[in-house]
C-alpha cells in the first residue's frame, strides 16, 4: 500500500520555486512604496526612511492615467462583451449544429477558420471599418469583440452541443415548443458548464487585450492595459513610482478574480487549450 | 424540427454573423486585397501587384531579421517551457502536501496581461543589469533572454496543468507492470510515461509554439524592439511597418498576409499530427 508521505527534498524545492514565481510581483509591490528616483537603480532594496513615500505613487498614478475611469472602461467592455458573446454564439452554435445544410456548414468552417487568423492580419482594416461604422466607442467595440471572439466560442459550444441527445429537443417540439422556447428553456440550461468555460476564456482575453482596443478606441477611451502603456510616455520622462503602483493596481483585480473562481478558471483554460 | 428551425436563421445566426462580418470577414478580405495595393487611407488604394511583397525582402532586412529572431525565440521557449513544465508536473504528482497551493501559485502569472508582464520584467532585468552598468536595450541578447524568461514565467504553469492532467490519466496497470518487470525510475519515465503522454506533449508544444510565434504585447512592453530593431518579433515588425512610417501600409499588410500564412501552416501541421494520433488510438 502506498502512503501519502511528503518527500522533504521535493517539498523544499517546490517552496523555492514558488518563491521564484511570486518574487517578481512582490518586488514590484515593494517598489511601489519607494520614491520614483530610487526604483530603477536599486529595485531589490527595501524602502528605507529616506525612500519610503507611503501611498504617493498610488495617488500620483491614479491621477495621471485616470485609473478609475480605465478600470470602469475595462470592466464595462469585458462584462458586456462576454455576456454578448455567450448569448449570441450559443444560439448560433446550436443553430449550426441542429440545422445541417450547406449554409450552416459554410458558416461553421468560416468561424473555425477565423480562429487561426492572427490579429495583425486584420488590425488595420478592422480599425478603419470600426471607425467608418462609428463603432469606435465602448459600446461599439462590444460588437467587434462579439464578431472577433465568435470563432473560438462557436467552436467550443458546437463541440458540446453535438453530445446532447436529440430526444430531449424532439420531446420539447412535440410538447409544442417552438425553436426559440426549446433553446432558452431546454438547451441553454444544459450549456451552463461550457458557458462558464467560454466566458472565462473570453474574459481573460478581453480584460488583458491591448492592441485591439488601442487601435479602435484608444484615442478617447483608455482601458487598463492602454493606460499602463500610456504611462510609459517618452523616454526619460516616465514616472517609475506611478508605473509600479499602477502595475499593482492592474494585477489586484485579476488575483481577486482568480482566487474566487480558481477551479473554473483552471478547468476553462485547459479546455480552451484546443484553440492553438 | 430541422425545417422549422431553418426559418429561424435571422433570430439564431444573423446577429453573430453580422458582427462576424464586420469584425472579421470584411477586414480579412480587404486585408488580402490591400496587400496588393499602395494606400494610406484605404479609399486611395492603387493596385501595384506583387510589389509590396518584393519590397518586404528587397528594401530592408527588418522582416528577415524579425523572422529569424522570432524563430530562435520560439525554439528556445518551446523547449524550455515544456521541459520545465513537465518536470514541475512530475514533482506535483508525487503526492506532496499542499499540491493545490503550489498549482495555484505556478498558474497565476498566466492570467496577467502581456503589457503588465513586460513592465514587471523590465524592472527586474534592468535591476540586475544595472550592476554591470547596462540595461536591457544595450544588447539584443539581453532582450532575447529577457523575453525567454518572461515567457517561461508566464506559460510554465499553464503547460504544467495540462501535463498534470495527462499524468493523472496514465493507466496505473502499465506503470505497475513496468515496476514489477524491474524498470527503474528513469526507464519508466523514458519508455513508458513519455510515450504515453505524447498527446499532451503535442498539445503543449503547439500551444507554446503558436503563442511564442504570435507574441506581441510582451515584446512591445519589454524592449519595444530595442536596440534599434534587433529584438523586434514578426508581430511587432508588422505593427511598426503600418504605424511607423506613412506610405508603407501596403507593405505592412503584405507582411501580415505572410505572417498569416506561417501561422496557418503551423495550425495545419498540428491538425494533421493530432488527427493521425487519434486514428492510432
XYZ file of C-alpha atoms in Angstrom:
557
model
C 0.000 0.000 0.000
C 1.206 3.457 -0.839
C 1.130 6.007 1.914
C 0.935 9.744 1.362
C 4.317 10.750 2.620
C 5.816 14.059 1.637
C 9.394 13.925 0.473
C 11.109 16.827 2.290
C 13.587 17.457 -0.541
C 10.873 17.838 -3.162
C 8.769 19.899 -0.765
C 11.610 22.366 -0.116
C 12.359 22.531 -3.824
C 8.726 23.382 -4.561
C 8.732 26.097 -1.893
C 11.813 27.662 -3.509
C 10.258 27.528 -6.980
C 7.071 29.088 -5.594
C 9.084 31.961 -4.169
C 10.718 32.479 -7.570
C 7.259 32.593 -9.148
C 5.900 35.118 -6.663
C 9.052 37.240 -6.375
C 8.525 39.471 -9.451
C 5.138 40.655 -8.202
C 6.457 41.162 -4.667
C 9.402 43.194 -5.982
C 7.030 45.459 -7.904
C 4.850 45.765 -4.796
C 7.822 46.798 -2.633
C 8.988 49.330 -5.205
C 5.538 50.846 -5.459
C 6.164 52.344 -1.992
C 9.524 53.885 -2.882
C 10.245 57.326 -4.280
C 10.347 57.297 -8.072
C 14.082 58.044 -8.289
C 15.032 55.131 -6.020
C 13.396 52.430 -8.134
C 15.349 51.882 -11.357
C 18.772 51.877 -9.694
C 18.053 49.738 -6.638
C 14.920 47.698 -7.309
C 15.922 44.926 -4.907
C 16.297 47.133 -1.835
C 13.551 47.546 0.721
C 12.303 51.075 1.278
C 14.202 53.000 3.960
C 13.128 56.102 5.896
C 14.575 58.165 3.105
C 12.994 56.321 0.181
C 9.619 55.364 1.659
C 6.876 57.560 0.230
C 3.702 55.979 1.642
C 0.944 55.977 -0.960
C 2.182 58.932 -3.022
C 2.908 56.756 -6.064
C -0.617 55.407 -5.931
C -2.289 58.820 -5.730
C 0.034 60.120 -8.487
C -0.578 57.149 -10.757
C -4.330 57.161 -10.257
C -4.413 60.838 -11.238
C -2.014 60.577 -14.159
C -3.739 57.769 -16.017
C -7.236 58.267 -14.580
C -7.065 54.726 -13.250
C -10.664 54.519 -12.077
C -12.055 55.542 -15.435
C -9.725 52.997 -17.107
C -10.931 50.359 -14.652
C -14.525 51.250 -15.444
C -13.983 51.041 -19.223
C -12.167 47.713 -18.895
C -14.921 46.324 -16.692
C -17.742 47.638 -18.861
C -16.236 46.348 -22.104
C -15.265 42.972 -20.639
C -18.566 42.262 -18.901
C -20.839 43.253 -21.762
C -18.685 41.697 -24.479
C -18.576 38.395 -22.599
C -22.343 38.456 -21.994
C -22.936 39.301 -25.652
C -20.582 36.575 -26.835
C -22.215 33.954 -24.609
C -25.753 34.942 -25.585
C -25.270 35.201 -29.343
C -22.705 32.495 -30.043
C -24.509 29.812 -28.010
C -27.620 30.410 -30.137
C -25.634 30.364 -33.341
C -23.719 27.225 -32.402
C -26.966 25.402 -31.654
C -28.463 26.523 -34.951
C -25.380 25.464 -36.914
C -25.271 22.005 -35.343
C -29.003 21.282 -35.436
C -29.794 22.709 -38.840
C -27.463 20.825 -41.139
C -27.272 22.303 -44.622
C -24.703 23.921 -46.883
C -25.108 27.378 -45.419
C -24.625 26.300 -41.819
C -21.668 24.116 -42.807
C -20.015 27.016 -44.571
C -20.662 29.236 -41.566
C -19.100 26.680 -39.228
C -15.931 26.446 -41.301
C -15.700 30.241 -41.578
C -15.900 30.567 -37.799
C -13.285 27.854 -37.264
C -11.063 29.430 -39.912
C -11.156 32.770 -38.103
C -9.511 31.137 -35.059
C -6.204 30.666 -36.852
C -6.005 34.163 -38.332
C -3.587 36.326 -36.321
C -4.868 39.738 -35.264
C -2.168 41.576 -37.264
C -3.810 40.307 -40.457
C -6.974 42.317 -39.827
C -5.887 45.014 -37.361
C -5.596 47.870 -39.838
C -8.740 47.174 -41.852
C -10.780 46.311 -38.763
C -9.947 49.561 -37.015
C -10.800 51.506 -40.204
C -14.158 49.757 -40.513
C -14.907 50.320 -36.826
C -14.162 53.977 -37.404
C -16.347 54.281 -40.509
C -19.244 52.429 -38.858
C -18.996 54.580 -35.709
C -18.137 51.555 -33.603
C -15.173 53.404 -32.104
C -16.682 53.787 -28.628
C -17.034 51.485 -25.599
C -20.448 50.314 -26.797
C -19.421 49.754 -30.397
C -16.287 47.815 -29.530
C -18.552 45.179 -27.969
C -19.829 44.406 -31.482
C -16.220 43.972 -32.619
C -15.472 41.640 -29.713
C -18.574 39.564 -30.406
C -17.512 39.249 -34.030
C -13.856 38.532 -33.406
C -14.495 36.267 -30.410
C -17.201 34.220 -32.110
C -14.801 31.713 -33.736
C -13.466 30.091 -30.571
C -16.790 30.399 -28.745
C -18.833 28.759 -31.504
C -16.195 26.049 -31.850
C -16.385 25.235 -28.147
C -20.183 25.388 -27.881
C -20.617 23.229 -31.002
C -18.342 20.542 -29.594
C -20.582 20.259 -26.554
C -23.917 20.582 -28.377
C -23.034 17.609 -30.589
C -23.050 15.446 -27.452
C -26.566 16.494 -26.358
C -29.075 13.766 -27.351
C -31.668 14.928 -29.881
C -34.514 13.201 -27.999
C -34.781 16.000 -25.467
C -35.341 18.605 -28.150
C -37.732 16.380 -30.075
C -39.800 15.861 -26.947
C -39.916 19.610 -26.438
C -41.067 20.128 -30.024
C -43.824 17.516 -29.627
C -44.925 19.291 -26.460
C -45.415 22.386 -28.580
C -42.230 24.384 -28.028
C -41.057 26.489 -30.941
C -37.271 26.588 -31.538
C -36.852 29.780 -29.512
C -38.583 28.248 -26.488
C -36.687 24.984 -26.942
C -33.377 26.798 -26.963
C -33.944 29.055 -23.976
C -35.845 26.587 -21.781
C -34.116 23.309 -22.612
C -30.729 23.837 -24.258
C -29.400 26.941 -22.554
C -29.531 25.430 -19.018
C -27.660 22.340 -20.279
C -24.958 24.579 -21.796
C -24.086 26.190 -18.463
C -20.748 24.392 -17.799
C -19.485 25.139 -21.318
C -20.731 28.714 -20.992
C -18.576 29.176 -17.866
C -15.512 27.927 -19.751
C -16.197 30.086 -22.807
C -16.935 33.081 -20.582
C -13.683 32.775 -18.634
C -11.557 32.387 -21.757
C -13.118 35.434 -23.364
C -12.989 37.481 -20.155
C -9.242 36.849 -19.778
C -8.609 37.724 -23.399
C -10.690 40.925 -23.429
C -9.563 42.194 -19.998
C -5.876 41.892 -20.952
C -6.226 42.866 -24.616
C -4.101 45.829 -25.591
C -3.797 46.284 -29.334
C -7.432 45.915 -30.419
C -8.883 48.487 -28.001
C -5.867 50.738 -28.536
C -6.459 50.851 -32.290
C -10.250 51.069 -32.106
C -10.965 53.360 -29.129
C -7.522 54.158 -27.671
C -7.572 57.864 -28.568
C -10.575 58.659 -26.452
C -11.109 55.784 -24.066
C -8.275 54.084 -22.213
C -8.698 50.605 -20.812
C -6.232 49.431 -18.132
C -3.569 47.978 -20.488
C -3.709 51.131 -22.645
C -3.448 53.361 -19.560
C -0.416 51.427 -18.264
C 1.287 51.665 -21.653
C 0.430 55.381 -21.804
C 2.321 55.909 -18.535
C 5.476 54.742 -20.255
C 5.411 58.033 -22.167
C 8.513 59.396 -23.839
C 11.994 58.276 -22.913
C 13.367 59.630 -19.680
C 10.145 61.247 -18.664
C 8.432 58.321 -17.132
C 7.450 58.199 -13.505
C 8.678 54.805 -12.262
C 6.795 55.143 -8.974
C 3.475 55.667 -10.715
C 4.247 52.788 -13.084
C 4.923 50.401 -10.194
C 1.746 51.342 -8.357
C -0.370 51.020 -11.491
C 1.103 47.592 -12.253
C -0.006 46.519 -8.782
C -3.465 48.022 -9.176
C -3.945 46.252 -12.502
C -2.891 42.897 -11.036
C -5.171 43.088 -7.969
C -8.495 42.600 -9.829
C -7.009 39.628 -11.678
C -5.824 37.987 -8.460
C -9.201 38.528 -6.782
C -10.968 37.031 -9.782
C -8.506 34.124 -9.866
C -8.753 33.265 -6.180
C -12.536 33.499 -6.165
C -13.132 31.104 -9.057
C -9.835 29.311 -9.386
C -11.282 25.868 -10.163
C -13.379 27.154 -13.046
C -10.500 29.193 -14.429
C -8.003 26.335 -14.489
C -10.577 23.954 -15.946
C -11.657 26.534 -18.509
C -8.175 27.408 -19.646
C -7.261 23.747 -20.075
C -10.454 23.080 -22.027
C -9.615 26.055 -24.217
C -6.141 24.742 -24.975
C -7.577 23.244 -28.156
C -7.581 26.741 -29.619
C -3.931 26.655 -30.644
C -37.567 20.101 -36.368
C -34.821 20.957 -38.874
C -37.318 22.504 -41.261
C -38.916 24.763 -38.686
C -35.515 25.685 -37.322
C -34.331 26.763 -40.761
C -36.857 29.607 -40.733
C -35.236 30.970 -37.590
C -31.910 31.822 -39.218
C -32.466 35.528 -38.669
C -33.007 35.006 -34.967
C -30.317 32.477 -34.111
C -27.477 33.126 -36.533
C -27.872 36.562 -38.068
C -26.698 38.758 -35.132
C -23.485 36.768 -34.652
C -22.930 36.555 -38.371
C -23.389 40.307 -38.790
C -20.827 41.062 -36.059
C -18.518 38.412 -37.522
C -18.810 40.004 -40.972
C -17.930 43.454 -39.624
C -15.101 42.326 -37.355
C -13.621 39.535 -39.408
C -14.862 38.702 -42.924
C -14.719 42.201 -44.443
C -11.411 43.153 -42.739
C -9.872 39.851 -43.838
C -10.899 40.140 -47.491
C -9.958 43.828 -47.587
C -6.665 42.952 -45.952
C -5.777 40.444 -48.645
C -6.787 42.931 -51.368
C -4.903 45.857 -49.807
C -1.695 43.842 -49.652
C -1.584 44.233 -53.437
C -2.111 47.996 -53.341
C -0.461 51.187 -52.204
C -2.606 53.161 -49.781
C -2.633 55.430 -46.785
C -6.354 55.709 -46.014
C -7.909 52.665 -47.781
C -10.008 54.864 -50.128
C -6.883 55.884 -52.076
C -5.752 52.300 -52.740
C -3.932 51.835 -56.043
C -3.216 48.353 -57.455
C 0.511 47.603 -57.537
C 0.555 43.816 -57.959
C 3.230 41.967 -56.040
C 5.480 44.961 -55.499
C 4.672 45.156 -51.749
C 5.759 41.558 -51.398
C 9.035 42.096 -53.188
C 9.647 45.283 -51.181
C 9.499 43.257 -47.949
C 12.613 41.388 -48.956
C 14.449 43.949 -51.055
C 14.027 47.301 -49.285
C 15.154 46.397 -45.808
C 16.213 43.426 -43.775
C 13.709 44.170 -40.980
C 11.323 41.383 -41.839
C 14.012 38.734 -42.303
C 15.673 39.816 -39.048
C 12.336 39.714 -37.213
C 11.593 36.298 -38.681
C 14.975 34.956 -37.618
C 14.632 36.438 -34.124
C 11.099 35.007 -33.824
C 12.218 31.534 -34.908
C 15.140 31.465 -32.467
C 12.947 32.768 -29.659
C 10.197 30.263 -30.436
C 12.540 27.261 -30.476
C 14.195 28.187 -27.173
C 10.868 28.995 -25.464
C 9.063 25.875 -26.656
C 11.846 23.612 -25.390
C 12.484 25.382 -22.081
C 8.819 25.865 -21.197
C 7.871 22.279 -21.947
C 10.842 20.700 -20.181
C 10.378 22.805 -17.045
C 6.583 22.428 -17.042
C 6.935 18.672 -17.429
C 9.420 18.440 -14.543
C 7.141 20.517 -12.324
C 4.194 18.299 -13.250
C 6.225 15.213 -12.265
C 7.039 16.803 -8.895
C 3.441 17.803 -8.264
C 2.062 14.314 -8.970
C 4.243 12.765 -6.244
C 1.559 13.156 -3.564
C 3.103 16.184 -1.934
C 1.451 18.202 0.813
C -0.069 21.423 -0.465
C -0.114 20.400 -4.145
C -3.108 22.629 -4.774
C -1.433 25.713 -3.348
C 1.665 25.138 -5.487
C -0.513 24.648 -8.549
C -2.361 27.895 -7.818
C 0.905 29.824 -7.499
C 2.550 28.420 -10.618
C -0.506 29.121 -12.739
C -1.047 32.697 -11.543
C 1.301 34.559 -13.955
C -0.660 33.163 -16.887
C -3.577 35.455 -16.073
C -1.595 38.697 -16.097
C -1.747 40.656 -19.337
C 1.250 40.945 -21.664
C 1.797 44.685 -21.241
C 1.889 44.443 -17.434
C 4.159 41.375 -17.619
C 6.537 43.279 -19.875
C 6.956 46.150 -17.404
C 7.321 43.841 -14.384
C 10.223 42.037 -16.036
C 11.736 45.217 -17.420
C 12.164 46.437 -13.839
C 13.725 43.182 -12.672
C 16.032 42.584 -15.613
C 17.198 46.198 -15.655
C 17.714 45.975 -11.893
C 20.123 43.077 -12.408
C 21.848 44.543 -15.469
C 22.456 47.919 -13.813
C 25.063 46.210 -11.642
C 27.034 45.778 -14.882
C 26.305 49.335 -15.973
C 23.955 48.420 -18.828
C 20.220 47.961 -19.403
C 18.057 45.626 -21.442
C 18.287 47.741 -24.578
C 22.101 47.627 -24.556
C 22.451 44.368 -26.452
C 19.951 42.203 -28.335
C 20.953 39.140 -26.358
C 19.640 40.707 -23.132
C 16.300 41.358 -24.794
C 16.249 37.845 -26.207
C 16.861 36.095 -22.892
C 14.615 38.577 -21.114
C 11.762 37.564 -23.396
C 12.555 33.882 -22.899
C 12.492 34.252 -19.096
C 9.264 36.264 -19.237
C 7.595 33.700 -21.498
C 8.716 30.845 -19.234
C 7.354 32.610 -16.184
C 4.042 33.156 -17.911
C 3.489 29.797 -19.571
C 5.120 27.124 -17.382
C 2.148 26.977 -15.005
C -0.343 26.621 -17.830
C 1.541 23.787 -19.542
C 2.172 22.168 -16.154
C -1.599 21.890 -15.592
C -2.048 20.089 -18.925
C 0.823 17.712 -18.121
C -0.578 17.014 -14.653
C -3.935 16.079 -16.192
C -2.093 13.767 -18.601
C -0.026 12.112 -15.871
C -3.061 11.554 -13.668
C -4.828 9.801 -16.529
C -1.974 7.348 -17.154
C -3.136 3.727 -16.876
C -1.967 2.517 -13.467
C -1.616 -1.118 -14.548
C 1.013 -0.279 -17.172
C 3.161 1.609 -14.641
C 2.672 -1.245 -12.184
C 3.793 -3.760 -14.827
C 6.919 -1.699 -15.555
C 7.795 -1.705 -11.865
C 7.272 -5.447 -11.491
C 9.469 -6.030 -14.555
C 12.214 -4.207 -12.675
C 12.347 -0.918 -14.595
C 13.997 1.872 -12.616
C 12.520 5.381 -12.394
C 14.386 6.687 -15.463
C 13.468 3.685 -17.590
C 9.811 4.028 -16.604
C 9.888 7.723 -17.458
C 11.606 7.304 -20.834
C 9.984 4.089 -22.038
C 6.505 4.260 -20.505
C 5.463 7.671 -19.186
C 6.733 9.898 -22.002
C 5.447 7.735 -24.882
C 2.041 7.503 -23.210
C 1.992 11.281 -22.716
C 2.597 12.087 -26.379
C -0.901 13.597 -26.854
C -0.288 16.080 -24.009
C 3.201 16.805 -25.317
C 1.788 17.568 -28.782
C -0.876 19.923 -27.380
C 1.614 21.771 -25.171
C 4.256 22.061 -27.873
C 1.851 23.623 -30.335
C 0.292 25.867 -27.720
C 3.679 27.274 -26.757
C 4.720 27.360 -30.414
C 1.807 29.492 -31.620
C 1.847 31.700 -28.521
C 5.565 32.412 -28.899
C 5.358 32.892 -32.638
C 2.480 35.395 -32.402
C 3.869 37.252 -29.364
C 3.248 40.996 -29.421
C 2.360 42.690 -26.105
C 5.306 41.287 -24.133
C 7.766 42.188 -26.893
C 6.256 45.660 -27.227
C 6.443 46.426 -23.485
C 9.721 44.705 -22.566
C 12.095 46.029 -25.231
C 9.928 47.665 -27.890
C 12.372 46.134 -30.362
C 15.395 47.982 -28.961
C 18.332 48.220 -29.517
C 17.429 49.527 -32.952
C 15.054 46.910 -34.283
C 17.169 43.990 -33.192
C 14.718 42.410 -30.748
C 11.687 43.018 -32.917
C 9.498 39.971 -33.488
C 7.249 39.479 -36.525
C 4.047 40.881 -34.985
C 5.852 43.991 -33.753
C 7.592 44.470 -37.101
C 4.207 44.394 -38.846
C 2.816 46.912 -36.366
C 5.784 49.248 -36.846
C 5.580 48.986 -40.625
C 1.912 50.016 -40.515
C 2.107 52.796 -37.981
C 5.748 53.806 -38.012
C 6.032 55.249 -41.483
C 3.416 56.640 -43.845
C 3.366 55.153 -47.314
C 4.277 51.686 -46.053
C 0.772 50.495 -45.105
C 0.653 48.245 -48.177
C 3.969 46.662 -47.237
C 2.713 46.175 -43.690
C -0.401 44.453 -44.965
C 1.683 42.203 -47.227
C 3.835 41.251 -44.226
C 0.635 40.472 -42.312
C -0.512 38.141 -45.109
C 2.804 36.268 -44.999
C 2.560 36.125 -41.210
C -0.946 34.675 -41.518
C 0.321 32.012 -43.932
C 3.034 30.975 -41.453
C 0.502 30.667 -38.641
C -1.924 28.771 -40.891
C 0.803 26.294 -41.877
C 1.650 25.670 -38.204
C -2.054 25.114 -37.451
C -2.314 22.762 -40.438
C 0.650 20.670 -39.284
C -0.865 20.499 -35.811
C -4.213 19.335 -37.207
C -2.575 16.583 -39.273
C -0.468 15.410 -36.308
C -3.369 15.285 -33.837
C -5.646 13.592 -36.402
C -3.119 10.820 -37.101
C -2.680 10.282 -33.330
C -6.438 9.895 -32.914
C -6.554 7.178 -35.562
C -3.851 5.178 -33.793
C -5.702 5.065 -30.514
